[in-house]
Short mmCIF file of C-alpha atoms in Angstrom, two decimals:
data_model
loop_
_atom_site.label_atom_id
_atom_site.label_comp_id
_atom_site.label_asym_id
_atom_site.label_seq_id
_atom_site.Cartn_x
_atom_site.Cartn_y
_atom_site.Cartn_z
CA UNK O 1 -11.74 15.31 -20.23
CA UNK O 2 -13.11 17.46 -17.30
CA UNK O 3 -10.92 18.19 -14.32
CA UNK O 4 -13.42 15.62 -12.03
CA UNK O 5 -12.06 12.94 -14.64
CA UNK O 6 -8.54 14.13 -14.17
CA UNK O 7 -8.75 14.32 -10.38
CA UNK O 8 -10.35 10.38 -10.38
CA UNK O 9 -6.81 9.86 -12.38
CA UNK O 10 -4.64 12.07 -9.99
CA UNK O 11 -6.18 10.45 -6.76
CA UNK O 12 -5.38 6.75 -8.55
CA UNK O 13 -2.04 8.02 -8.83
CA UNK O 14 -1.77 8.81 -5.63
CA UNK O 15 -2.70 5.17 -4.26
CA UNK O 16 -0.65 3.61 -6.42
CA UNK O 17 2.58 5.69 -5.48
CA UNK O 18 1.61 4.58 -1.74
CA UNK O 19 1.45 1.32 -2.73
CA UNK O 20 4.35 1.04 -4.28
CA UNK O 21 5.97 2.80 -1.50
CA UNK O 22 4.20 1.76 1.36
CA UNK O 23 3.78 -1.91 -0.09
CA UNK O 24 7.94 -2.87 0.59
CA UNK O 25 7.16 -0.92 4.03
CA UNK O 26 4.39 -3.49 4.90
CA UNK O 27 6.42 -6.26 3.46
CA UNK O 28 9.66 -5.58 5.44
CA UNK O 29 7.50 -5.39 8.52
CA UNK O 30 6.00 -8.59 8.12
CA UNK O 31 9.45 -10.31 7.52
CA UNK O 32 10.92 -8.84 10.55
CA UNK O 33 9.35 -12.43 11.95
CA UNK O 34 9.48 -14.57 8.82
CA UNK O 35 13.01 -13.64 7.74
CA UNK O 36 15.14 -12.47 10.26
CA UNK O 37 16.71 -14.92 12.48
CA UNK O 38 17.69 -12.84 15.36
CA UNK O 39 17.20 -9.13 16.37
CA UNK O 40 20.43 -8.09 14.71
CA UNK O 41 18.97 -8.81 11.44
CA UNK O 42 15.43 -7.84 12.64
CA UNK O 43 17.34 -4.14 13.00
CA UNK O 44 18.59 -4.57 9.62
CA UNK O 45 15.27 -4.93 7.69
CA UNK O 46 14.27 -1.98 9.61
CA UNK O 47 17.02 0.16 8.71
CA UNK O 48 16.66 -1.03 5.53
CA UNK O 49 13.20 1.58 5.61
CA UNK O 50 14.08 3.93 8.59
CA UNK O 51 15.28 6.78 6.77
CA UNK O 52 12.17 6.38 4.21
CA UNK O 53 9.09 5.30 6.13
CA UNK O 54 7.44 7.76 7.36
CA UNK O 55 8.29 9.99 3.66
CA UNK O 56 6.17 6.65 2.33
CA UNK O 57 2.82 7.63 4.48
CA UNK O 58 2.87 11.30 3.03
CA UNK O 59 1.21 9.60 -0.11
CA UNK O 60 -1.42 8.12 1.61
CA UNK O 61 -2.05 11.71 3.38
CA UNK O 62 -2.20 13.18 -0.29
CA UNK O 63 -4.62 10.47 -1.30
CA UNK O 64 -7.13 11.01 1.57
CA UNK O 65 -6.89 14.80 1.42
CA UNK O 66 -7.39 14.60 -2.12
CA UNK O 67 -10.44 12.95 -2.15
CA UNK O 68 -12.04 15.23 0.59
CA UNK O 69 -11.60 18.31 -1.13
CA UNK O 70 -11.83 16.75 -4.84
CA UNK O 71 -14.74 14.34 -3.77
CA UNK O 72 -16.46 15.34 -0.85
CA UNK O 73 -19.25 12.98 -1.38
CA UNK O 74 -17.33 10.05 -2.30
CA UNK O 75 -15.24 10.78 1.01
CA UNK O 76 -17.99 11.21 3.47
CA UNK O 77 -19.87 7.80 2.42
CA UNK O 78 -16.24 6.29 2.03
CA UNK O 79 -15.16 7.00 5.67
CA UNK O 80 -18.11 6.93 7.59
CA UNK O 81 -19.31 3.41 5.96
CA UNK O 82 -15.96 1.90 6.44
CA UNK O 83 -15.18 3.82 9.81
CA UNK O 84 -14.01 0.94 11.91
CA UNK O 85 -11.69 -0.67 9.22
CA UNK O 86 -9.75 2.66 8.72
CA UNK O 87 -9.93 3.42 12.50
CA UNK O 88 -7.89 0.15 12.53
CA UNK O 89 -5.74 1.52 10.27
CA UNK O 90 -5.29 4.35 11.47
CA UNK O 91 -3.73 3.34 15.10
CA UNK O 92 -2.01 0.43 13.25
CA UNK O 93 -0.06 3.12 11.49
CA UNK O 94 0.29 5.09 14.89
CA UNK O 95 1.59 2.45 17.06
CA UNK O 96 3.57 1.17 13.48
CA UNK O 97 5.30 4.90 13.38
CA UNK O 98 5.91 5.03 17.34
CA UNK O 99 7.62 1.44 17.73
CA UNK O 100 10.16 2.46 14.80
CA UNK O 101 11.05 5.00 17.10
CA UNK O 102 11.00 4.02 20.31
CA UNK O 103 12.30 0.04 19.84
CA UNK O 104 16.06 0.85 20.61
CA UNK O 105 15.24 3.80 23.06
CA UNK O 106 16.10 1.08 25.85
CA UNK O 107 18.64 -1.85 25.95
CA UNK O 108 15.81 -4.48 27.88
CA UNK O 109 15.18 -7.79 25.63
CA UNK O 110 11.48 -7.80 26.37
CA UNK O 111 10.72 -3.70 25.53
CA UNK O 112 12.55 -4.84 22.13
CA UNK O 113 10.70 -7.83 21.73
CA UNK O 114 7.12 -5.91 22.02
CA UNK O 115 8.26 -3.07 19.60
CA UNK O 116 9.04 -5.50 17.18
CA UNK O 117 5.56 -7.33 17.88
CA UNK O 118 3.87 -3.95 17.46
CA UNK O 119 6.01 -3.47 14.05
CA UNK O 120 4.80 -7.00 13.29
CA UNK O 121 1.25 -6.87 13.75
CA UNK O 122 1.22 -3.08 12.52
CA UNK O 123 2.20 -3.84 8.96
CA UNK O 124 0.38 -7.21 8.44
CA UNK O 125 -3.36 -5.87 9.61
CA UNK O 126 -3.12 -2.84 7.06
CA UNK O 127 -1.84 -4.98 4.18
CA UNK O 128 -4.79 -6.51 4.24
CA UNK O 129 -7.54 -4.31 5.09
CA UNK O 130 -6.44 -2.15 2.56
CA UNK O 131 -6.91 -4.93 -0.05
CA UNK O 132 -10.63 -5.61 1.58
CA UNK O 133 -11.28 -1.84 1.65
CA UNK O 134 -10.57 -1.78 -1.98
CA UNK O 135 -12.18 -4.82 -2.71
CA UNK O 136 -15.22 -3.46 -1.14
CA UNK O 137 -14.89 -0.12 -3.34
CA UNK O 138 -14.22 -1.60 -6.70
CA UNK O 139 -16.93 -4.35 -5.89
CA UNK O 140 -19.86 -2.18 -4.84
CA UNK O 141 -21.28 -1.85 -1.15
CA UNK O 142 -25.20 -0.65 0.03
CA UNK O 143 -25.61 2.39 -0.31
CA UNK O 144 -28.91 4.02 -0.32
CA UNK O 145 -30.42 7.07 -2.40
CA UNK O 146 -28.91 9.21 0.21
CA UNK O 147 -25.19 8.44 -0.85
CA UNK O 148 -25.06 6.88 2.62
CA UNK O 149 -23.84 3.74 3.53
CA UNK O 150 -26.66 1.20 4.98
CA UNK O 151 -24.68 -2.31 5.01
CA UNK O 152 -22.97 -3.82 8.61
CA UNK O 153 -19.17 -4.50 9.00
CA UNK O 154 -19.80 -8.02 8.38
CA UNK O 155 -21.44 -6.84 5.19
CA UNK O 156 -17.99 -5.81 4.50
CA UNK O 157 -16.40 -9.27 4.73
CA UNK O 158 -17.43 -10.76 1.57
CA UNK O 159 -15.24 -14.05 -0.36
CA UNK O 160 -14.02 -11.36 -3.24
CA UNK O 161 -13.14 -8.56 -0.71
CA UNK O 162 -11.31 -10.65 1.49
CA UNK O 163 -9.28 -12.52 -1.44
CA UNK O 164 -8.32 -8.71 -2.53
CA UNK O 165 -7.06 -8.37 1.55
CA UNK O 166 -5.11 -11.88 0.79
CA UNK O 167 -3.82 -10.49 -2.67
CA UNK O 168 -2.14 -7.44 -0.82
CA UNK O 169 -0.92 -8.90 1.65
CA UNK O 170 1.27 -11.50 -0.44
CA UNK O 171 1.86 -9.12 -3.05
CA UNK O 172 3.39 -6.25 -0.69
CA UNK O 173 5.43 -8.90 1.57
CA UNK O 174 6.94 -10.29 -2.02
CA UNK O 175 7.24 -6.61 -2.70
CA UNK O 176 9.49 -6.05 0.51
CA UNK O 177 11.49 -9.11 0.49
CA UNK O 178 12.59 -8.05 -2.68
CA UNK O 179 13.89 -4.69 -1.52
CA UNK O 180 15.55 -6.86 1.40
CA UNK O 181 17.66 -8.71 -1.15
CA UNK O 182 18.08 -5.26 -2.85
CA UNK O 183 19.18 -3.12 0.33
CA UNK O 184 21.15 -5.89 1.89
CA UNK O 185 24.22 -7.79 2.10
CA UNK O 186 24.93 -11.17 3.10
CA UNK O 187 23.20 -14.60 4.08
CA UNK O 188 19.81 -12.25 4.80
CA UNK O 189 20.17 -10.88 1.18
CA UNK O 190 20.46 -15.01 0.14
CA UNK O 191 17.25 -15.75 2.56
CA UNK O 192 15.10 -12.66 0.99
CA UNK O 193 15.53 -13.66 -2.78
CA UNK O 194 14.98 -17.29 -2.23
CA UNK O 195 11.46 -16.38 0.28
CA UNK O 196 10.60 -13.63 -2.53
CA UNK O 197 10.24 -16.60 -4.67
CA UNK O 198 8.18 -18.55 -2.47
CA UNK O 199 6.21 -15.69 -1.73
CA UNK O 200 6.07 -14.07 -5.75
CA UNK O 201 4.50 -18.37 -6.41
CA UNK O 202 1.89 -17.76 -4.12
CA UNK O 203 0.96 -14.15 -5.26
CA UNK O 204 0.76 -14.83 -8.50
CA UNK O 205 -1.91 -17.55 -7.77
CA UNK O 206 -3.65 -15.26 -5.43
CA UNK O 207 -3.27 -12.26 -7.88
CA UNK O 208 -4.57 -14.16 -10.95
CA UNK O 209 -7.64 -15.18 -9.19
CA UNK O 210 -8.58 -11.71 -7.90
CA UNK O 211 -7.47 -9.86 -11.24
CA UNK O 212 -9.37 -12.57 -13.17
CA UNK O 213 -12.46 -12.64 -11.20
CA UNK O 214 -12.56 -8.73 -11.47
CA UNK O 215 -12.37 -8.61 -15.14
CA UNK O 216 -15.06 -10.85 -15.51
CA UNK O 217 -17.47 -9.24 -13.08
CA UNK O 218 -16.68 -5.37 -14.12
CA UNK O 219 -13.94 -5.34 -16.54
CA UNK O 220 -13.52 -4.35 -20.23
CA UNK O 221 -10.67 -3.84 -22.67
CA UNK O 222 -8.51 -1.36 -20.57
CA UNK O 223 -8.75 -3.17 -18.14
CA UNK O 224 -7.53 -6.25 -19.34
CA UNK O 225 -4.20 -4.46 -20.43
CA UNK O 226 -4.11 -4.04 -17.52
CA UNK O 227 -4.46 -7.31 -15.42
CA UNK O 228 -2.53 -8.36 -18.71
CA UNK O 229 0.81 -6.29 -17.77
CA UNK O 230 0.20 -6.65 -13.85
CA UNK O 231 0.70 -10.94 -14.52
CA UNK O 232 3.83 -10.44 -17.17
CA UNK O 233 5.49 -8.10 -14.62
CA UNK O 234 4.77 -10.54 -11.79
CA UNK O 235 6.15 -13.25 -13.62
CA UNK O 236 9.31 -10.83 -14.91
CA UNK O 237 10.01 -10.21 -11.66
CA UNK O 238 10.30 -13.74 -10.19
CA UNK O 239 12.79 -14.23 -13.20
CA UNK O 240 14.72 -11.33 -12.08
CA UNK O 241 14.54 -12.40 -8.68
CA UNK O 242 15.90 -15.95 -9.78
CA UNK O 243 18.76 -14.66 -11.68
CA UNK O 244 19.74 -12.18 -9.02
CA UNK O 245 18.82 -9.27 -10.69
CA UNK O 246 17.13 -7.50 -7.35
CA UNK O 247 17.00 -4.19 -9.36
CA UNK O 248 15.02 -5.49 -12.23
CA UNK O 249 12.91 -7.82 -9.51
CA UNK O 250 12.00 -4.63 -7.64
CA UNK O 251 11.34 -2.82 -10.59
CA UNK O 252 8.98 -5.21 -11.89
CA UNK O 253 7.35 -6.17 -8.69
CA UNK O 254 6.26 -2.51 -8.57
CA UNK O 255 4.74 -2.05 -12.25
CA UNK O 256 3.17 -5.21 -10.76
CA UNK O 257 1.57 -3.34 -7.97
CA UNK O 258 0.92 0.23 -10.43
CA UNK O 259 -0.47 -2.22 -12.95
CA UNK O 260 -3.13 -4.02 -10.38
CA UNK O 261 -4.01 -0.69 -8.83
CA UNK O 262 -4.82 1.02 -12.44
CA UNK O 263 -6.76 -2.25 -12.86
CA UNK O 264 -9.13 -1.75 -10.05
CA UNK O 265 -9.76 1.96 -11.08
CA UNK O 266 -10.44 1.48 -14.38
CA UNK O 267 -12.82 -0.99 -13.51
CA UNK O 268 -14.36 1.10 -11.19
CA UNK O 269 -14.50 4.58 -13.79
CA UNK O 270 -16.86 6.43 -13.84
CA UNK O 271 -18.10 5.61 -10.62
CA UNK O 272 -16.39 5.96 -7.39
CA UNK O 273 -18.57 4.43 -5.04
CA UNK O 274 -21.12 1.73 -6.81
CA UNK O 275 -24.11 1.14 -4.86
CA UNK O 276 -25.26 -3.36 -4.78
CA UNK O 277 -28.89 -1.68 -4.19
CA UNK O 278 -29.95 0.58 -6.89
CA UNK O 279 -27.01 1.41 -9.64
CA UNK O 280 -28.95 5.05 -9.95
CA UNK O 281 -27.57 5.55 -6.55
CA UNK O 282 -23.81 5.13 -7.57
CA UNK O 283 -21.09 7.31 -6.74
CA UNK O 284 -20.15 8.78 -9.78
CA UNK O 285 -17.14 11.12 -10.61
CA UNK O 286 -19.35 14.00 -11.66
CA UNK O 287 -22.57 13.18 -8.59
CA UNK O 288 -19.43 13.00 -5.98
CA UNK O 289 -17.31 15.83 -6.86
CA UNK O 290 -16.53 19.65 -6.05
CA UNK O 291 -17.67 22.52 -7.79
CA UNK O 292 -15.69 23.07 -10.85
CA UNK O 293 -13.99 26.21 -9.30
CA UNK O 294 -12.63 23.99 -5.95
CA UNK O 295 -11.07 21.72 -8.89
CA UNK O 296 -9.77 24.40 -10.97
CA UNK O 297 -7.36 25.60 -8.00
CA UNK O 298 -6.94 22.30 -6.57
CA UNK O 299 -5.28 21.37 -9.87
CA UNK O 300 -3.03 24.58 -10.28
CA UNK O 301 -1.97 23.71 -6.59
CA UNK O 302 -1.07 20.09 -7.10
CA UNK O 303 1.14 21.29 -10.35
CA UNK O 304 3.29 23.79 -8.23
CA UNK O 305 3.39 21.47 -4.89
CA UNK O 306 4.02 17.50 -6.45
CA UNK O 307 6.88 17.83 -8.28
CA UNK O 308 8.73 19.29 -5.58
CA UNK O 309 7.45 16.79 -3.20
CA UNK O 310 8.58 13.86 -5.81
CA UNK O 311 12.60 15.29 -6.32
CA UNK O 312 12.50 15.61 -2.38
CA UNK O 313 11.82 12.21 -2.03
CA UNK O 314 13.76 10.83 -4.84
CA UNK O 315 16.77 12.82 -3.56
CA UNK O 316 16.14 10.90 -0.13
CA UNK O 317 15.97 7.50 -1.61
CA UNK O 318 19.36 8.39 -3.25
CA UNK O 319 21.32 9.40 -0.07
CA UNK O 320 20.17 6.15 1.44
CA UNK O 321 21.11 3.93 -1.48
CA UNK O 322 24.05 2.05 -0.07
CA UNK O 323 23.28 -1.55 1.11
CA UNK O 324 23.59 -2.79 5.02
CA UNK O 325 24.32 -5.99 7.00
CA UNK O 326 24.46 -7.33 10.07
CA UNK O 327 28.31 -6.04 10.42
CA UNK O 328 26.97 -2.58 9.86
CA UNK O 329 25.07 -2.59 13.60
CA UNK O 330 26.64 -1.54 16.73
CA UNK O 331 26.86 -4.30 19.42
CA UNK O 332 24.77 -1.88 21.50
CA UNK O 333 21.73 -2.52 19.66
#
């Protein structure tokens, strides 16, 4: 294996521990409206992620930074084609990071109520543009002999990219309202595991389709392993979440999501970027990547600076371990 194989494996890594991470994130911002009943409980879904939200985005920094230094090509065709999607991103995450912060900074029921609008619409619209951007990636998009992107934005919005957008979104709001039933106490920790079950019914429809249809356009053996554990895990985790096992549920909802994402980039090795107009013109791991030399220190960087990064953030997540209810906020918020 060459080290532009083993940074295609590192940067999948990478998206799937954001994901995972990022996915509950998403999902308890989206059930800020579906779940909670009033803004006491709204405030504890969020605290349920405050200490660990913004730790969450550092993979998706990693990701992007590893691809423009491990991929340059595969980076420049990948932002510039897709520029206004991950623009909207982009300030979604902004705003998303800013009304965490400043949503209690004043008393006033309507600067609360748009805060938790922003936190609302903020996690929703990246849940599923990250499932169309992906979509788009693992499905193939025009690109010309120039390894630059020639297709429109509506080119973009095609039926299998936009069921991948639908797949993420149900999958990562599952995700999240199991860690509500996991982090909480109460009636809301009653509401999340009976709406995770809802929820896990639907994604597991959604998620079948997309997984299937994927495996018979581009997959092979791997691959269906793959989709293979991503469906038992799904369905292990709804049995969890019906027994009231939220550990085992959360577990399992998140090989789910690891399981999925290895899917998609095993169907798209050993391209990165396929090309619908000429396969010649693909974006391969080796046509796409850095000189071996950029890898070769990349790679002896990554092994000093991730596992440090990793027992940080574990070591977070165990401080804030304890579960919270409504009793547990101040009648000041």
């Amino acid at each position: 294996m060459q080290l532009h194989d083993v940074w295609f494996v590192l940067i999948a890594v990478l998206w799937t521990g954001y994901f995972f991470l990022e996915g509950f994130d998403f999902g308890i911002g989206v059930l800020t409206k579906l779940l909670a009943r009033d803004r006491r409980e709204k405030r504890v879904l969020i605290n349920t992620i405050g200490p660990v939200w913004d730790g969450n985005e550092v993979w998706l920094l990693s990701a992007g930074g590893a691809t423009f230094a491990a991929f340059p090509e595969w980076y420049a065709t990948l932002f510039s084609g897709f520029y206004l999607p991950l623009l909207l991103i982009l300030v979604c995450l902004i705003v998303r990071g800013v009304a965490f912060e400043y949503r209690a900074k004043r008393a006033e029921e309507r600067w609360q109520r748009n805060w938790e609008q922003a936190i609302f619409w903020t996690s929703l619209l990246p849940a599923v543009l990250w499932g169309v951007a992906f979509g788009n990636i693992v499905h193939g998009v025009k690109i010309d002999a120039h390894k630059e992107y020639v297709g429109t934005l509506l080119d973009l919005l095609n039926p299998y990219a936009i069921l991948g957008g639908l797949v993420t979104l149900t999958l990562f709001t599952f995700h999240g309202a199991v860690f509500a039933s996991l982090k909480t106490v109460g009636d809301i920790r009653e509401r999340a595991r009976r709406m995770a079950g809802v929820l896990g019914l639907v994604t597991a429809v959604l998620a079948v389709g997309f997984l299937g249809w994927t495996q018979a356009d581009k997959g092979d053996g791997t691959s269906l392993i793959a989709m293979i554990v991503a469906v038992v895990a799904l369905v292990a985790a709804l049995g969890a979440n019906r027994l009231g096992r939220e550990g085992w549920a959360f577990a399992f909802s998140g090989i789910t999501i690891a399981a999925a994402v290895a899917m998609l980039f095993l169907t798209l090795f050993p391209n990165v970027m396929p090309s619908t107009l000429n396969e010649s013109w693909n974006l391969t791991v080796s046509n796409a990547s850095s000189s071996p030399y950029t890898l070769k220190i990349m790679t002896w960087c990554a092994g000093i600076a991730a596992p440090v990064v990793m027992l940080y953030q574990g070591w977070t997540y165990w401080v804030f371990r304890k579960r919270i209810g409504t009793q547990h906020i101040a009648d000041a918020h």
